[in-house]
Coordinates of C-alpha atoms in Angstrom, one line a residue:
M1 CA -129.9 -81.9 -207.9
Q2 CA -132.1 -84.4 -206.2
T3 CA -131.8 -86.0 -202.7
I4 CA -132.9 -89.6 -202.5
S5 CA -133.7 -91.6 -199.4
F6 CA -132.9 -95.2 -199.9
T7 CA -132.6 -98.6 -198.2
K8 CA -130.0 -101.2 -199.1
M9 CA -131.2 -104.8 -198.8
Q10 CA -129.9 -108.2 -199.7
G11 CA -131.4 -111.6 -200.4
A12 CA -128.8 -114.4 -200.3
G13 CA -126.1 -111.7 -201.0
N14 CA -127.9 -110.3 -204.1
D15 CA -127.9 -106.7 -203.0
Y16 CA -130.0 -103.8 -204.4
I17 CA -130.8 -100.2 -203.5
Y18 CA -134.5 -99.8 -202.7
V19 CA -136.4 -96.5 -203.0
N20 CA -140.0 -95.8 -202.0
C21 CA -141.5 -94.2 -205.1
L22 CA -145.1 -94.5 -204.0
D23 CA -145.5 -90.7 -204.0
K24 CA -142.3 -89.5 -205.8
N25 CA -140.3 -90.0 -208.9
I26 CA -136.5 -90.3 -209.6
E27 CA -135.0 -88.2 -212.4
N28 CA -132.7 -89.7 -215.1
I29 CA -133.4 -93.2 -213.7
N30 CA -131.1 -95.2 -216.0
E31 CA -128.1 -93.0 -215.3
T32 CA -129.0 -92.8 -211.6
A33 CA -129.1 -96.6 -211.3
K34 CA -125.7 -96.8 -212.9
R35 CA -124.2 -94.2 -210.7
L36 CA -125.7 -95.4 -207.4
S37 CA -124.8 -99.1 -208.1
D38 CA -121.1 -98.3 -208.7
R39 CA -119.2 -100.1 -205.9
H40 CA -116.3 -97.6 -205.9
F41 CA -118.0 -94.2 -206.6
G42 CA -121.6 -94.9 -205.5
I43 CA -123.5 -96.8 -202.8
G44 CA -122.6 -100.1 -204.4
S45 CA -125.2 -102.8 -205.5
D46 CA -126.3 -105.2 -208.2
G47 CA -128.9 -102.6 -209.2
L48 CA -131.7 -100.2 -208.2
V49 CA -135.3 -101.2 -207.3
L50 CA -138.2 -98.7 -207.2
I51 CA -141.3 -99.6 -205.1
C52 CA -144.1 -97.9 -207.0
P53 CA -147.9 -97.8 -206.9
S54 CA -149.9 -100.2 -209.0
D55 CA -153.4 -100.3 -210.4
K56 CA -153.1 -104.1 -210.9
A57 CA -151.5 -105.3 -207.6
D58 CA -150.6 -104.1 -204.1
F59 CA -147.3 -102.7 -205.3
K60 CA -145.2 -102.4 -208.5
M61 CA -141.5 -103.2 -208.7
E62 CA -139.3 -101.4 -211.2
M63 CA -135.8 -102.7 -211.3
Y64 CA -132.6 -101.6 -213.1
N65 CA -129.3 -103.4 -213.5
S66 CA -126.0 -101.9 -212.3
D67 CA -125.3 -100.9 -215.9
G68 CA -128.5 -98.8 -216.0
T69 CA -130.6 -101.2 -218.2
R70 CA -134.1 -102.2 -217.2
A71 CA -134.7 -105.8 -216.0
E72 CA -137.9 -107.7 -216.1
M73 CA -137.8 -109.6 -212.8
C74 CA -135.5 -110.5 -209.9
G75 CA -136.6 -113.2 -207.4
N76 CA -134.3 -112.0 -204.7
A77 CA -135.4 -108.4 -205.1
S78 CA -139.0 -109.4 -205.0
R79 CA -138.5 -111.0 -201.6
C80 CA -136.8 -107.9 -200.3
V81 CA -139.7 -105.8 -201.5
G82 CA -142.0 -108.0 -199.5
K83 CA -139.9 -107.4 -196.3
Y84 CA -139.6 -103.7 -197.1
V85 CA -143.4 -103.0 -197.4
Y86 CA -144.3 -105.1 -194.4
D87 CA -141.5 -104.1 -192.0
K88 CA -141.8 -100.4 -192.9
G89 CA -145.6 -100.4 -192.3
L90 CA -146.7 -99.9 -195.9
T91 CA -149.0 -103.0 -195.6
A92 CA -150.3 -105.3 -193.0
K93 CA -150.9 -108.1 -195.5
T94 CA -148.9 -111.3 -195.2
S95 CA -149.7 -112.2 -198.8
V96 CA -148.7 -109.4 -201.1
T97 CA -149.1 -109.1 -204.9
L98 CA -146.4 -107.4 -206.8
E99 CA -146.6 -106.1 -210.4
T100 CA -143.4 -106.7 -212.5
L101 CA -142.6 -106.7 -216.2
A102 CA -142.7 -110.5 -215.9
G103 CA -146.3 -110.4 -214.6
I104 CA -147.9 -110.2 -211.1
K105 CA -146.1 -112.3 -208.5
T106 CA -147.5 -113.3 -205.1
L107 CA -145.3 -113.0 -202.1
D108 CA -146.1 -115.1 -199.0
L109 CA -144.4 -113.5 -196.0
N110 CA -143.1 -115.6 -193.1
I111 CA -143.4 -113.3 -190.0
K112 CA -141.4 -113.8 -186.8
N113 CA -141.4 -111.4 -183.9
G114 CA -143.2 -108.8 -186.0
S115 CA -140.9 -108.8 -189.0
V116 CA -140.4 -110.7 -192.2
K117 CA -137.8 -113.5 -191.9
S118 CA -138.3 -115.2 -195.2
V119 CA -140.5 -115.0 -198.3
C120 CA -142.0 -117.6 -200.6
V121 CA -142.6 -116.2 -204.1
N122 CA -144.8 -117.8 -206.7
M123 CA -142.4 -117.2 -209.6
G124 CA -144.9 -118.5 -212.2
A125 CA -144.5 -121.2 -214.9
P126 CA -141.2 -121.6 -216.6
E127 CA -141.4 -120.6 -220.3
L128 CA -139.7 -123.1 -222.6
S129 CA -140.7 -121.9 -226.0
P130 CA -137.5 -120.5 -227.7
V131 CA -139.4 -117.6 -229.4
K132 CA -140.6 -116.4 -226.0
I133 CA -137.4 -116.9 -224.0
P134 CA -136.0 -115.6 -226.5
V135 CA -133.4 -117.8 -228.2
K136 CA -132.9 -118.3 -231.9
S137 CA -133.9 -121.8 -232.6
D138 CA -136.5 -123.8 -234.7
L139 CA -136.9 -126.3 -231.9
D140 CA -140.0 -126.6 -229.7
K141 CA -137.7 -126.5 -226.6
F142 CA -134.0 -125.6 -226.3
I143 CA -132.9 -128.5 -223.9
S144 CA -129.3 -129.6 -223.7
Q145 CA -128.4 -128.1 -227.1
P146 CA -124.9 -127.5 -228.3
V147 CA -123.5 -123.9 -228.1
I148 CA -119.9 -123.1 -228.9
A149 CA -118.1 -120.6 -226.6
D150 CA -114.3 -120.0 -226.6
G151 CA -113.8 -123.0 -228.9
T152 CA -115.6 -125.4 -226.5
E153 CA -119.0 -127.0 -227.0
Y154 CA -121.4 -126.6 -224.0
R155 CA -124.8 -128.2 -223.7
V156 CA -127.2 -125.4 -222.9
T157 CA -130.8 -125.5 -221.7
C158 CA -132.8 -122.3 -222.0
V159 CA -135.6 -121.2 -219.7
S160 CA -137.4 -117.9 -219.2
M161 CA -138.6 -117.0 -215.7
G162 CA -139.8 -113.6 -217.0
N163 CA -136.2 -113.0 -218.1
P164 CA -134.0 -115.2 -220.2
H165 CA -131.6 -117.8 -218.8
A166 CA -129.1 -120.2 -220.3
V167 CA -128.2 -123.1 -218.0
I168 CA -125.0 -125.1 -218.3
F169 CA -124.2 -128.2 -216.2
E170 CA -120.7 -129.5 -215.5
D171 CA -119.9 -132.6 -217.5
E172 CA -116.9 -134.6 -218.7
K173 CA -117.0 -133.2 -222.2
N174 CA -117.0 -129.5 -221.4
G175 CA -114.4 -129.8 -218.6
L176 CA -116.2 -127.1 -216.6
D177 CA -115.3 -126.7 -212.9
I178 CA -117.6 -124.1 -211.5
D179 CA -115.3 -123.5 -208.5
T180 CA -112.3 -122.5 -210.6
F181 CA -113.4 -121.5 -214.2
N182 CA -113.0 -117.9 -215.4
I183 CA -116.6 -116.6 -215.3
E184 CA -115.4 -113.1 -216.2
K185 CA -114.4 -114.5 -219.5
L186 CA -117.0 -117.1 -220.2
G187 CA -120.1 -115.2 -218.8
P188 CA -120.0 -112.4 -221.4
L189 CA -119.5 -114.9 -224.2
F190 CA -122.9 -116.4 -223.5
E191 CA -124.6 -113.1 -222.4
N192 CA -123.8 -111.5 -225.8
N193 CA -124.0 -114.6 -228.0
P194 CA -126.0 -113.7 -231.2
I195 CA -128.5 -116.6 -230.5
F196 CA -129.9 -114.5 -227.6
P197 CA -131.6 -111.5 -229.1
N198 CA -132.1 -109.8 -225.7
R199 CA -128.8 -111.1 -224.3
T200 CA -129.1 -113.7 -221.5
N201 CA -128.4 -114.5 -217.9
T202 CA -126.2 -117.6 -217.6
E203 CA -126.0 -120.2 -214.9
F204 CA -123.2 -122.7 -214.4
A205 CA -124.3 -125.6 -212.2
R206 CA -123.1 -128.8 -210.5
I207 CA -125.4 -131.5 -209.4
L208 CA -124.4 -132.6 -205.9
N209 CA -127.3 -135.0 -205.5
G210 CA -130.9 -135.1 -206.6
G211 CA -131.9 -132.6 -203.9
T212 CA -128.9 -130.2 -203.9
I213 CA -127.4 -128.2 -206.7
K214 CA -124.5 -125.8 -206.6
M215 CA -124.5 -122.9 -209.0
R216 CA -122.9 -119.6 -210.0
V217 CA -124.6 -117.0 -212.1
W218 CA -123.5 -114.4 -214.6
E219 CA -126.3 -111.8 -214.7
R220 CA -127.1 -109.9 -217.8
G221 CA -126.1 -106.3 -217.2
A222 CA -124.6 -106.9 -213.8
G223 CA -121.9 -109.5 -214.1
E224 CA -121.4 -112.2 -211.5
T225 CA -123.7 -111.8 -208.5
L226 CA -123.8 -113.7 -205.2
A227 CA -127.3 -115.0 -206.0
C228 CA -130.1 -114.8 -208.6
G229 CA -133.6 -116.0 -207.7
T230 CA -134.9 -116.4 -211.3
G231 CA -131.6 -118.1 -212.1
A232 CA -132.0 -120.6 -209.3
C233 CA -135.5 -121.3 -210.6
A234 CA -134.2 -121.8 -214.1
V235 CA -131.5 -124.2 -212.9
L236 CA -134.0 -126.3 -211.0
A237 CA -136.3 -126.4 -214.1
A238 CA -133.3 -127.3 -216.4
A239 CA -132.1 -130.0 -214.1
S240 CA -135.6 -131.6 -214.0
L241 CA -136.0 -131.3 -217.8
C242 CA -132.5 -132.9 -218.3
G243 CA -133.3 -135.8 -215.8
L244 CA -130.5 -134.6 -213.5
A245 CA -132.7 -133.8 -210.5
G246 CA -136.3 -134.0 -209.3
D247 CA -138.8 -131.2 -209.0
E248 CA -137.5 -129.8 -205.7
A249 CA -134.0 -128.9 -204.5
D250 CA -131.9 -126.6 -202.4
L251 CA -129.8 -124.3 -204.7
L252 CA -126.5 -123.4 -203.2
L253 CA -125.3 -120.0 -204.4
L254 CA -122.3 -117.9 -203.4
G255 CA -124.4 -115.8 -201.1
G256 CA -126.7 -118.4 -199.5
T257 CA -129.3 -121.1 -200.1
L258 CA -132.6 -120.9 -201.9
H259 CA -135.2 -123.6 -201.8
I260 CA -136.9 -124.1 -205.2
K261 CA -139.9 -126.3 -205.9
W262 CA -141.5 -126.9 -209.3
D263 CA -145.1 -127.8 -208.5
K264 CA -146.3 -129.8 -211.5
T265 CA -149.9 -129.6 -210.4
D266 CA -150.1 -125.9 -211.3
N267 CA -146.8 -125.8 -213.3
N268 CA -145.6 -122.9 -211.1
I269 CA -142.1 -122.6 -209.5
Y270 CA -142.0 -121.5 -205.9
M271 CA -138.9 -119.9 -204.4
T272 CA -138.3 -119.5 -200.7
G273 CA -135.4 -117.6 -199.2
P274 CA -134.2 -114.8 -196.9
A275 CA -134.5 -111.0 -197.1
E276 CA -132.4 -108.7 -195.0
F277 CA -132.0 -105.0 -194.4
V278 CA -128.4 -103.7 -194.7
F279 CA -128.7 -100.0 -194.0
D280 CA -130.7 -96.8 -194.7
G281 CA -129.3 -93.6 -196.1
T282 CA -129.7 -90.5 -198.3
V283 CA -127.7 -89.5 -201.3
T284 CA -127.7 -86.2 -203.3
L285 CA -127.1 -86.3 -207.0

């Protein structure tokens, strides 16, 4: 048996269980992530995040989906890590580097009254090469390409933000209404489509105006979540590439709003949003 001290946090409603692993390890991590994330028999979350030591950055983030699989990156989780390490006194820095499977990310912390209120994350450059996303295609970029799901053709734009994303915008031909469609049915059809060798996260989006985009997300290994930081970045990139929006917008998710900017001078995407503590606790497994 092992007793784990944890902190539950959320960023725009995307909730994870955070564990300080700077001087300890967790046993059977994949099964532990699955058990703790269960919303009926566990703590309940979109996944498990371990804050670990790093020889490349200030800290390392290891994250696991609610089904126990490893994930490369999560923008909302990275913001929460920034708040965790500062507010709990693990660092006095207001610019923190974080090692992830998607590379080293820089977190700029907005401090108010001694605690972190929001975090701006340099999410890096969007990857558009199909072989690196990955998506099976001979094209140089997979932008507004037809993919059939449940007998309907959808125009899909694929982007990697360290993890794969397939972005679909409402249009007259696909008849998609992101407020009412059955995401529990359509999400898995894209996630497990054979053209995505590593499965994919899928975003369904509506352009409200050039600076505001509404979206829902089906996360690979977790199902629908209230927010996805990398997904919001992918939607902004896809909207820009498809000529539907500019290089900066507010992304309206079920759990809150994220501000996304694609800075073409350095080709990096910057995400700014909240991070909040929910509660602390211990659990014995």
